[in-house]
Amino acid sequence: MATDETANETILLRGARVIDPSQGLDAPGAVLIQGERIVASGPIGTVSVPDGVRVIDLPAGWVVAPGFVDLHAHLREPGFEAKETIQTGAQAAARGGFTTLCCMPNTQPVIDSRATIEYVLHVAHGAPARVRPIAAISKGEAGRELSEMGELAEAGAVAFSDDGRPVQSSHLMRSALSYAAPLGLPVVEHCQDDDLVGDGVMHEGQIATMLGLKGWPAAGETITLARDLELVRLTGARYHAAHLSVAGAVDLVRAAKRDGLPVTAEVTPHHLLLTDAWVAGERTGPLAEALAIMTGEPLATGVRYDTNTKVNPPLRTAEDCAALLDGLLDGTIDVIATDHAPHTIVDKDCEYGEAAFGISGLETALGALLTLVHTGKLPLATLIATLSHRPAQAWGLDAGALRPGALADITIFDPDEWWTVEPAQFASRGKNTPLTGLRLRGRVRQTWLGGRQVYEAQ
Amino acid sequence: MSTRITHGARMEYHCSFCGKTQDQVKRLIAGPNSVYICNECVALCSEIITEEENFRETGKRSGGAMAAQEQAGGRVSSAVAVATDERSSVESLSAMKKRSLLRRHIIDLDDWSPTELRALLDRAAVMREALADPTKRFDTLRGRVMVNLFYENSTRTRVSFELAGKRMGADVTNVTASASSVTKGESLHDTVATLQALGASVIVVRSSQSGAPDMIARYINGAVLNAGDGWRGHPTQALLDLFTMERHIGSVAGKRIVILGDILHSRVARSNIWALTAMGAEVILCAPPTLLPYETVALYTARPTPETSAPRKVTIEPHIERALEGADVVMALRLQRERQQAGLLPSLREYTLRYGLTPERLALAKSNALVMHPGPMNEGVEIDPAVAHGAASVIEEQVTNGVAIRMAALELIAGALVAQEGR
């Protein structure tokens, strides 16, 4: 990834607040990069400055953090390049401060063969983010036969998932867990009981009743999660629960961890921050509350049936948001992942019931999540840990740290810069976000990948 | 635009603002080009002007609306354009809205105040009388194209809107799913753009998709009238139900109104609950638990009536006998056969046994209780034929009243269209 000129260049980033949860570092500091790796990092003054080093002095108010690691992104290629390509997705990642993207296999063809994995890795070559494919659990994500997991692991898969088409068969899930265990890779489940959820399009609750939309009940998630946790108990295999959205799911994972099961879990920014009331244009929940505090005025009402609020699992209640944040704070939830799900305008410019599920999330994640930091609900170091070190640890990825020897994947952001969400400016082809027009505080200034700057804000 | 109807040899003149006739107001003043204004609207206008001047004094407002107002000079007809400039005159707009003078779209009734409902019902009463004379035509919508865009089959509602539109002077055309490009996969957005390009300024939409009217409202310059969307709303049905009730039992305030049947899948029930509770009625929902929407009572109690902030009274009573006891109105809903296949009901037979509206059960209600049904009925399933056609039934009258309500609804949005265009 590094070019010849930069291959052995030595660069010192200094002056900003350096936060590296992998070594408990949070201080005005410096990071010394040589070639594609970090050779030293620590509080300013503890890092010696060798001769010939290129020094980059950063404002003291900025934050230097490990490049963010997204365990859940849909890059749509191959098959749905109108929604996103691996290159545009990686550019969106760079703009959002993400340097590693684990991409879901619900492409066309599905990532269920060595050929598709190699194709993805080939296309991702030279992209401004590392792309790590997740392979399908079952052939074609059809939920019937296991994919060739051994070969897929060898080819470079970092996990297995039938995301988008969750595994309904308990037997198949048991087999997947057992078979994947010796490969050392986690099985990732989008917890959804299809039979119960049916064609539900939003959270089953008051708002769905008011809007006359088919509900997606909370139990649709907890039933599948509870089943999976029992299968983990049976097989001892590593399991990762994708995008938890309901309070009950947090409780289940908390209990499973207490029992010592090898389980990790993620939450998305939108499930942490937005509620089902957004579907009715009523902006409630943590993001709205935080922005009201930060700006001193309530958030303007949105439109009803905004299809950009349609996501799977759906936006839930304020109580669920609170439970998810509690889970994040007490370590029940390990990771924040975007579930970046870009779609074309045509996929979303239709009736709510007909619209595609998904939110384009890479470029708004940091700004949206920082509202929790600015209002004192989430320590900045915890936010950074859940975006970098913890996801890397959960799946054993070489990423998410600023320690000597780590890859020089670095995100530098100004936590106080206000900016407006303008999807037209997104690098992602997916302009589908419910945050259009909102002012957020906190913006990525620079993104470094393997010792090379791949993005700098204008 | 003035609205006139021929009334024997004598001309009837209508206020161009609120639509009332010279007989309904103290004074009706004529302006240039056949516009009229009544004393009530003059009072309202001066209230708006005073309000705006207060704003100007406190320096809270930008100059745009002021300039427009000065330009308008003393001509009464321009006052509408000034008062309703959406961006610059929000305060005045809300004042107008409170008086039900403006509503460009009628999509749902959740945000309707009792005052607005009353104003529309009053206008519907006028329309109901006008309907008695088949030669009477209003020219409220003259020169406007109204499209009935129906993505679902419906005879009753489509014909009702068509007749109402014609009575109000519109050029009415019907687009049905089977006869249009929608079956070829054209998006709603494109269909609406096409209709607009063809001159449509009023779109009456019926869709199986909740929220379809909201979507159209975001795209068009004209007006949208919801003729039923998914499970969500059917505002003109609820208004005609309310109208029909009032004609028989007077005010619905404090009355016990039972909605019986498949409430989960019913847009009629949802809109009726908004309208009836806003007018102070106590609504009792009676259905098998599988056909009741989730958190219904919590939903309505969390959303008090606009303007008055009065709490909405909605309760659930799954036992039909208890629900019907002392009822003033019983509204039975259609039960679709699919509910049995979807695992929501054991059988239609059991439904009829437990929830069918029979003469014996109806006897539990008040002696003068009304029986209503939005149609089409499954006689012998949710309603016994003896009840459907019995003395208490006002089901056919509902249909007639539907035309009057839709005329009043069209008149209401026409007012907003005129205001928007600054005519």
Coordinates of C-alpha atoms in Angstrom, one line a residue, chain B residues 24-288:
Chain B
Q24 CA -74.8 32.5 6.9
V25 CA -73.0 35.8 7.7
K26 CA -73.9 39.3 8.6
R27 CA -72.3 41.0 5.7
L28 CA -70.8 39.9 2.4
I29 CA -68.7 42.6 0.7
A30 CA -68.1 42.3 -3.1
G31 CA -64.6 43.1 -4.5
P32 CA -63.3 43.2 -8.1
N33 CA -63.4 40.1 -10.4
S34 CA -66.3 38.4 -8.5
V35 CA -64.5 38.0 -5.2
Y36 CA -66.4 38.4 -1.9
I37 CA -65.4 38.6 1.7
C38 CA -67.6 38.2 4.7
N39 CA -67.5 40.2 7.9
E40 CA -66.0 37.3 9.8
C41 CA -63.1 37.0 7.5
V42 CA -62.5 40.8 7.5
A43 CA -62.2 40.5 11.3
L44 CA -59.8 37.6 10.9
C45 CA -57.7 39.6 8.4
S46 CA -57.4 42.6 10.7
E47 CA -56.4 40.2 13.5
I48 CA -53.7 38.9 11.3
I49 CA -52.5 42.3 10.3
T50 CA -52.4 43.4 14.0
E51 CA -50.5 40.3 14.8
E52 CA -47.9 41.0 12.1
E53 CA -47.5 44.6 13.1
N54 CA -46.8 43.4 16.7
F55 CA -44.1 41.1 15.2
R56 CA -42.7 44.0 13.2
E57 CA -42.5 46.1 16.4
T58 CA -40.7 43.5 18.3
G59 CA -38.4 43.1 15.4
K60 CA -38.8 39.3 15.2
R61 CA -39.7 39.1 11.6
S62 CA -38.0 39.6 8.3
G63 CA -39.3 42.2 5.9
G64 CA -40.5 39.9 3.1
A65 CA -44.1 39.5 4.1
M66 CA -44.3 43.1 5.1
A67 CA -43.2 44.3 1.6
A68 CA -45.7 41.9 0.0
Q69 CA -48.4 43.2 2.3
E70 CA -47.6 46.9 1.4
Q71 CA -47.6 46.0 -2.3
A72 CA -51.0 44.5 -1.9
G73 CA -52.4 47.9 -1.1
G74 CA -56.0 48.0 -0.1
R75 CA -57.2 45.2 -2.3
V76 CA -58.9 42.7 -0.1
S77 CA -58.3 39.8 -2.4
S78 CA -54.5 40.1 -1.9
A79 CA -54.7 39.7 1.8
V80 CA -54.9 36.0 1.3
A81 CA -51.7 35.8 -0.5
V82 CA -50.0 37.8 2.2
A83 CA -51.5 36.0 5.1
T84 CA -50.7 32.6 3.8
D85 CA -47.1 33.0 2.5
E86 CA -45.9 29.8 4.1
R87 CA -42.4 30.8 4.8
S88 CA -42.7 34.4 5.9
S89 CA -46.0 34.3 7.7
V90 CA -46.1 31.2 9.8
E91 CA -47.9 32.9 12.7
S92 CA -50.7 34.1 10.5
L93 CA -50.9 30.7 8.8
S94 CA -51.4 29.0 12.1
A95 CA -54.1 31.5 13.0
M96 CA -55.8 30.7 9.7
K97 CA -55.3 27.0 10.3
K98 CA -56.9 27.2 13.6
R99 CA -60.0 28.4 11.9
S100 CA -59.9 25.6 9.4
L101 CA -59.5 28.0 6.6
L102 CA -56.4 26.3 5.2
R103 CA -55.4 22.8 4.7
R104 CA -53.8 21.9 1.4
H105 CA -53.6 18.2 2.1
I106 CA -56.0 15.9 4.0
I107 CA -54.0 12.9 4.9
D108 CA -54.9 11.9 8.4
L109 CA -56.9 13.4 11.3
D110 CA -54.4 13.0 14.1
D111 CA -53.6 16.7 14.0
W112 CA -57.2 18.0 13.6
S113 CA -58.6 20.2 16.3
P114 CA -62.2 20.2 17.4
T115 CA -62.6 23.6 15.8
E116 CA -61.4 22.4 12.4
L117 CA -63.5 19.3 12.6
R118 CA -66.5 21.4 13.4
A119 CA -65.9 23.8 10.6
L120 CA -65.7 20.9 8.1
L121 CA -68.8 19.2 9.4
D122 CA -70.7 22.5 9.2
R123 CA -69.7 22.9 5.6
A124 CA -70.7 19.3 4.9
A125 CA -74.2 20.1 6.2
V126 CA -74.5 22.8 3.6
M127 CA -73.3 20.4 0.9
R128 CA -75.7 17.8 2.1
E129 CA -78.6 20.2 1.4
A130 CA -77.1 21.2 -1.9
L131 CA -77.0 17.5 -2.9
A132 CA -80.8 17.3 -2.7
D133 CA -80.9 19.4 -5.8
P134 CA -79.3 17.3 -8.6
T135 CA -78.8 20.4 -10.8
K136 CA -76.7 22.3 -8.2
R137 CA -73.0 22.7 -9.1
F138 CA -70.3 24.6 -7.3
D139 CA -67.5 26.1 -9.2
T140 CA -64.9 25.9 -6.4
L141 CA -62.7 23.6 -8.4
R142 CA -63.6 24.9 -11.9
G143 CA -60.7 24.7 -14.2
R144 CA -58.9 22.2 -12.0
V145 CA -58.0 18.7 -12.8
M146 CA -58.7 16.2 -10.0
V147 CA -57.3 12.7 -10.4
N148 CA -58.6 9.7 -8.5
L149 CA -55.4 7.6 -8.3
F150 CA -56.6 4.3 -7.0
Y151 CA -54.0 1.5 -6.5
E152 CA -56.6 -0.6 -4.7
N153 CA -60.0 -1.6 -6.0
S154 CA -62.8 0.5 -4.5
T155 CA -66.2 1.3 -6.0
R156 CA -67.8 3.2 -3.1
T157 CA -65.0 5.6 -2.3
R158 CA -63.9 6.2 -5.9
V159 CA -67.4 7.0 -7.1
S160 CA -68.1 9.1 -4.1
F161 CA -65.0 11.2 -4.7
E162 CA -65.8 11.4 -8.4
L163 CA -69.3 12.7 -7.8
A164 CA -68.0 15.1 -5.1
G165 CA -65.3 16.4 -7.5
K166 CA -67.8 16.9 -10.3
R167 CA -70.2 18.8 -8.0
M168 CA -67.4 21.1 -7.0
G169 CA -66.7 21.8 -10.6
A170 CA -63.5 19.9 -11.2
D171 CA -62.5 18.0 -14.2
V172 CA -62.3 14.5 -12.7
T173 CA -60.4 11.6 -14.1
N174 CA -59.8 8.2 -12.7
V175 CA -56.6 6.2 -12.8
T176 CA -56.8 2.7 -11.5
A177 CA -53.9 0.3 -11.0
S178 CA -55.0 -2.2 -13.6
A179 CA -55.3 0.5 -16.3
S180 CA -52.1 2.4 -15.7
S181 CA -48.4 2.1 -15.8
V182 CA -48.2 1.2 -12.1
T183 CA -48.6 -2.4 -13.1
K184 CA -45.6 -1.9 -15.3
G185 CA -43.5 -0.9 -12.3
E186 CA -43.5 2.8 -12.6
S187 CA -42.8 4.4 -9.3
L188 CA -45.3 6.5 -7.4
H189 CA -43.0 9.5 -7.8
D190 CA -42.9 9.2 -11.5
T191 CA -46.7 8.6 -11.8
V192 CA -47.4 11.7 -9.8
A193 CA -44.9 13.7 -11.8
T194 CA -46.7 12.6 -14.9
L195 CA -50.1 13.4 -13.6
Q196 CA -48.9 16.8 -12.5
A197 CA -47.4 17.4 -16.0
L198 CA -50.9 16.6 -17.3
G199 CA -52.3 19.4 -15.2
A200 CA -53.5 17.6 -12.1
S201 CA -53.8 19.9 -9.1
V202 CA -55.8 17.6 -6.8
I203 CA -54.8 14.0 -6.3
V204 CA -57.1 11.7 -4.5
V205 CA -55.1 8.6 -3.7
R206 CA -56.0 5.1 -2.5
S207 CA -53.0 2.8 -1.8
S208 CA -52.3 -0.4 0.0
Q209 CA -49.1 1.3 1.2
S210 CA -49.3 3.4 4.4
G211 CA -47.8 6.8 3.9
A212 CA -48.3 6.9 0.1
P213 CA -50.2 10.2 0.4
D214 CA -47.4 11.7 2.5
M215 CA -45.0 10.9 -0.2
I216 CA -47.1 12.5 -2.9
A217 CA -47.6 15.6 -0.7
R218 CA -43.8 16.0 -0.7
Y219 CA -43.6 16.1 -4.5
I220 CA -46.6 18.0 -5.8
N221 CA -47.5 21.6 -5.9
G222 CA -51.2 20.8 -5.7
A223 CA -53.2 19.0 -3.1
V224 CA -53.5 15.5 -1.8
L225 CA -56.5 13.8 -0.4
N226 CA -56.1 10.5 1.3
A227 CA -58.8 8.0 0.2
G228 CA -57.3 5.3 2.3
D229 CA -53.7 4.2 2.7
G230 CA -52.7 0.8 4.0
W231 CA -53.8 0.3 7.6
R232 CA -53.1 3.9 8.4
G233 CA -55.9 6.4 7.6
H234 CA -59.1 7.1 5.7
P235 CA -59.9 10.6 6.9
T236 CA -63.0 11.2 4.7
Q237 CA -64.6 8.0 5.9
A238 CA -64.0 9.0 9.6
L239 CA -65.5 12.4 8.8
L240 CA -68.5 11.0 7.2
D241 CA -69.0 8.6 10.1
L242 CA -68.8 11.5 12.5
F243 CA -71.2 13.5 10.4
T244 CA -73.7 10.6 10.2
M245 CA -73.5 10.1 14.0
E246 CA -74.1 13.8 14.7
R247 CA -77.2 13.8 12.5
H248 CA -78.7 11.1 14.7
I249 CA -77.4 11.5 18.2
G250 CA -76.2 15.1 18.2
S251 CA -72.8 15.8 19.7
V252 CA -70.6 12.7 20.2
A253 CA -69.0 14.2 23.3
G254 CA -69.3 11.8 26.2
K255 CA -71.0 9.1 24.0
R256 CA -69.9 5.5 24.0
I257 CA -68.8 4.5 20.5
V258 CA -67.8 0.9 20.0
I259 CA -65.6 -0.1 17.1
L260 CA -65.9 -3.8 16.6
G261 CA -63.7 -6.1 14.6
D262 CA -60.4 -6.1 12.8
I263 CA -58.9 -2.9 14.2
L264 CA -55.3 -4.0 13.5
H265 CA -55.7 -3.9 9.7
S266 CA -58.2 -1.0 9.7
R267 CA -57.5 2.5 8.5
V268 CA -61.1 3.3 9.1
A269 CA -60.7 2.5 12.8
R270 CA -57.5 4.5 13.1
S271 CA -59.0 7.7 11.5
N272 CA -62.2 7.3 13.4
I273 CA -60.4 7.1 16.7
W274 CA -58.6 10.4 16.0
A275 CA -61.8 12.2 15.0
L276 CA -64.1 10.8 17.6
T277 CA -61.8 11.3 20.5
A278 CA -61.0 14.8 19.4
M279 CA -64.8 15.5 19.6
G280 CA -64.9 14.1 23.1
A281 CA -66.4 10.7 22.5
E282 CA -65.3 7.6 24.4
V283 CA -64.1 5.0 22.0
I284 CA -64.3 1.3 23.0
L285 CA -62.3 -1.1 20.8
C286 CA -63.6 -4.6 20.8
A287 CA -61.7 -7.3 18.9
P288 CA -59.9 -10.6 19.4

